[in-house]
Amino acid sequence: MQAGAPKFRRRKEARPAEIVAAAFEVFAEKGFAGAKLDDIATRAGVSKGALYLYFETKEDLFRAVVTQGVAPNFEAVLAVLASHPGPIGPLLEMLAGRMAEVVTTTPVGGLVKMVIGEARNFPELAQVWHDQLVSKALGALTAAIAAAQARGEVKPGDPRMYALSVASPLLVGVIWRETFAPIGAEPFDMPALARQHVRAVLQGILTEAG
Amino acid sequence: MQAGAPKFRRRKEARPAEIVAAAFEVFAEKGFAGAKLDDIATRAGVSKGALYLYFETKEDLFRAVVTQGVAPNFEAVLAVLASHPGPIGPLLEMLAGRMAEVVTTTPVGGLVKMVIGEARNFPELAQVWHDQLVSKALGALTAAIAAAQARGEVKPGDPRMYALSVASPLLVGVIWRETFAPIGAEPFDMPALARQHVRAVLQGILTEAG
Amino acid sequence: MQAGAPKFRRRKEARPAEIVAAAFEVFAEKGFAGAKLDDIATRAGVSKGALYLYFETKEDLFRAVVTQGVAPNFEAVLAVLASHPGPIGPLLEMLAGRMAEVVTTTPVGGLVKMVIGEARNFPELAQVWHDQLVSKALGALTAAIAAAQARGEVKPGDPRMYALSVASPLLVGVIWRETFAPIGAEPFDMPALARQHVRAVLQGILTEAG
Amino acid sequence: MQAGAPKFRRRKEARPAEIVAAAFEVFAEKGFAGAKLDDIATRAGVSKGALYLYFETKEDLFRAVVTQGVAPNFEAVLAVLASHPGPIGPLLEMLAGRMAEVVTTTPVGGLVKMVIGEARNFPELAQVWHDQLVSKALGALTAAIAAAQARGEVKPGDPRMYALSVASPLLVGVIWRETFAPIGAEPFDMPALARQHVRAVLQGILTEAG
DNA sequence: CATGAATGAGGTTTCATTCAT
DNA sequence: CATGAATGAAACCTCATTCAT
């Protein structure tokens, strides 16, 4: 022990994150009530008691999982929106592509499911998601569309609804993956869906004959 | 009360439906695990034990609630799709209007939330919903779009994705109502959303200048 | 209905006996706690409520089953003992033969099992069995042996223990049938056992060389 | 208290045995269904929940009680039988004496009652008792008697029945203690009973005049 | 007499939380 | 910091008993 090599020391500072990661998996799999702290502790490689060194209660841990899932996604979304002030068409295409990538490569679907399923039991979490992510993203998108309308690029109409029109299929695709893919239903190719949907909304699906 | 309706009439036939209705409310509010049988029984106006005269277990009751929610919605959806073989534009407008009405006037939102939230814990319910409602409705819509493509009315593209493009905002609107409306978020005017969205998908949102 | 034929009338007076018979089967099979009144009612061909027209409680019904099993067996045993005042040898042989027949042809084994298993929970039943059956039979047997001792037929020794020596194997044979026969253990041939055992007790199993 | 024995010592190793001991008492007193886990836990000095740290279910605990009662009795029985290969007379006398001591000083009566009372509901337990204790002991006794017959010590006759003849009164004495002693019936002096019974079986109870 | 729907007390079981070590 | 044995409140479920019909 002379050399002072930290043989058995675990990185204390990493613990909470490891626990949250394990909790995320279990909550996403079983829902809030179905998740057992025993299971979370085991997956995190700690004892059940250790959870209480970092989180007051199960609800507290759930909150940490859901709220910590906001920030990263938040960054990704707003960064894209902020970086493209130009014409609405390319912006939406770019945005959809990025989002398709995000939802494909990150477990955001599990978070979405948890927020939907437990919104009534944890209104504060719905609040956090709404205020910090959904409202801001939808607001930014709405603003971009409104600006495009002002520039004469986009037809008249409620820009907030247009924003929902643009964004919905991706969300539904994610939910589909969480809900119906596990029972064997054919999933959607998210990037392709994003691409085709944006084009449809921008230019319509009807031909001149239609 | 002229007819002298018996106060304490036994009503074996009505009871299950009353219980399912009460259970629906509680499950939609609290989720599966959060729902207490005591609460359900009280709302149904029966004792806890009476629930077990009609349903074997809590899960059984949950299944009844979710599966019995399929049929009525199923009727509504397919009836509309079947009744309009004509050009795709008016069909979609009609369809969207009807669906907006359905989701506004029926508690289908609660069912959707339950299916999404408990799909992992009750895969059979996800299966029922997929097979009997979602798959059929999406299939019918896909078929209608494919037919329109064959007639030259609709641009090339994956018709199943087009179907999702058309239907998603209504679903998201419903989820929004279940998730964010309870915390005070501004809800969407579903009929207006349906109308504007269908027009957007049909003809695009871009102006000629866009 | 002119002829006054009792079309749908069931023999009221037979009901209690039918119920006790059905209850006997179920109690013997499952024990007191394991027996469900639903099951008993079904086997008796009456409704659950009807049981309460004849018996106050489940315990009451159990008591009826156990106590009503005493009398008939009681008669058979004492009749034999009383009718043979002669030499002890033939008496015991006769008695053993009769008892072997009784335990083979009547479900007394079920009763014995119930009394043993529930004696602590229903001391009054143990009391009834002891006072009305066991004590009397053992007493009569003891008296017969004591009389034989007085006549010089039987060696000195505690006559009550001798009585137990004589009677035990039959009881154990009955218990064996209730306990180990259901799992496939080889049963005992009760008449043969009775015959051989009485002979053994009377004359010993040792040869002169033994 | 000199040694400073820790008051609230955790004793993972001792707990299961303590619980089984407490459970034995309660099961022997009330039977399986009549035993309340609350009662068992209280007697074991633990909480109700603690039972589930060591046993999956109430049935599991019952099984543990019954099966763990086999081994000690098994030792006692076979040790005696194995130690005496000599002439059958002294062997049986020795055996009976030892067994009388065992049944007097150990709570084997409670176990016997439980096995008899719940054999139908827990056939596996009857199986364990039969295979590991009863069958082996009866088999060994039967073999010893058959050997004595081969040596000409014992009269012809079914040796298995002879074994039952020899062993039964002790078993009945034990059952008597469990069943009728609690209601005030005169118990049997087990050692005396064993002694007199073996002598009776060996040499008969009849005098030459009998 | 007879029914069977309904009751509700009571039991087993689970699991978030605590705390001596 | 960390453990994990222990707790006990709360939930689901059973079933003897009742009573309007």
Coordinates of N, CA and C (backbone and C1' of nucleotides) in Angstrom, one line a residue, chain C residues 15 47-50 54, chain E residues 1-6:
Chain C
R15 N -82.3 -33.2 3.6 CA -81.3 -32.2 3.4 C -80.1 -32.2 4.4
S47 N -77.6 -24.4 -2.5 CA -76.9 -23.1 -2.5 C -76.1 -22.9 -1.3
K48 N -75.2 -22.0 -1.3 CA -74.4 -21.7 -0.2 C -75.2 -21.2 1.0
G49 N -76.2 -20.4 0.6 CA -77.1 -19.9 1.7 C -77.9 -21.0 2.4
A50 N -78.2 -22.0 1.7 CA -79.0 -23.1 2.2 C -78.3 -23.8 3.4
Y54 N -79.5 -24.8 8.0 CA -79.4 -26.0 8.9 C -78.3 -26.0 9.9
Chain E
dC1 P -88.1 -26.0 7.0 O5' -87.4 -25.3 5.9 C5' -88.0 -24.2 5.2 C4' -88.0 -24.5 3.7 C3' -86.5 -24.6 3.2 O3' -86.5 -25.5 2.1 C1' -87.5 -22.7 2.3
dA2 P -85.2 -26.1 1.5 O5' -84.7 -25.0 0.5 C5' -85.4 -24.7 -0.7 C4' -84.7 -23.6 -1.4 C3' -83.2 -23.6 -1.4 O3' -82.8 -23.8 -2.8 C1' -84.1 -21.4 -1.0
dT3 P -81.3 -23.8 -3.2 O5' -81.1 -22.3 -3.7 C5' -81.9 -21.8 -4.7 C4' -81.6 -20.3 -5.0 C3' -80.1 -20.0 -5.2 O3' -79.9 -19.6 -6.5 C1' -81.1 -18.5 -3.7
dG4 P -78.6 -19.9 -7.4 O5' -77.8 -18.6 -7.2 C5' -78.5 -17.3 -7.5 C4' -77.6 -16.2 -6.9 C3' -76.1 -16.4 -7.0 O3' -75.4 -15.2 -7.1 C1' -76.7 -16.1 -4.8
dA5 P -75.0 -14.6 -8.5 O5' -75.0 -13.0 -8.2 C5' -76.3 -12.4 -8.1 C4' -76.2 -11.2 -7.0 C3' -74.9 -10.4 -7.1 O3' -75.3 -9.1 -6.8 C1' -75.0 -11.4 -5.0
dA6 P -74.2 -7.9 -7.0 O5' -73.7 -7.7 -5.5 C5' -74.7 -7.2 -4.5 C4' -74.1 -7.3 -3.1 C3' -72.7 -6.6 -3.0 O3' -72.8 -5.5 -2.2 C1' -72.8 -8.7 -1.8

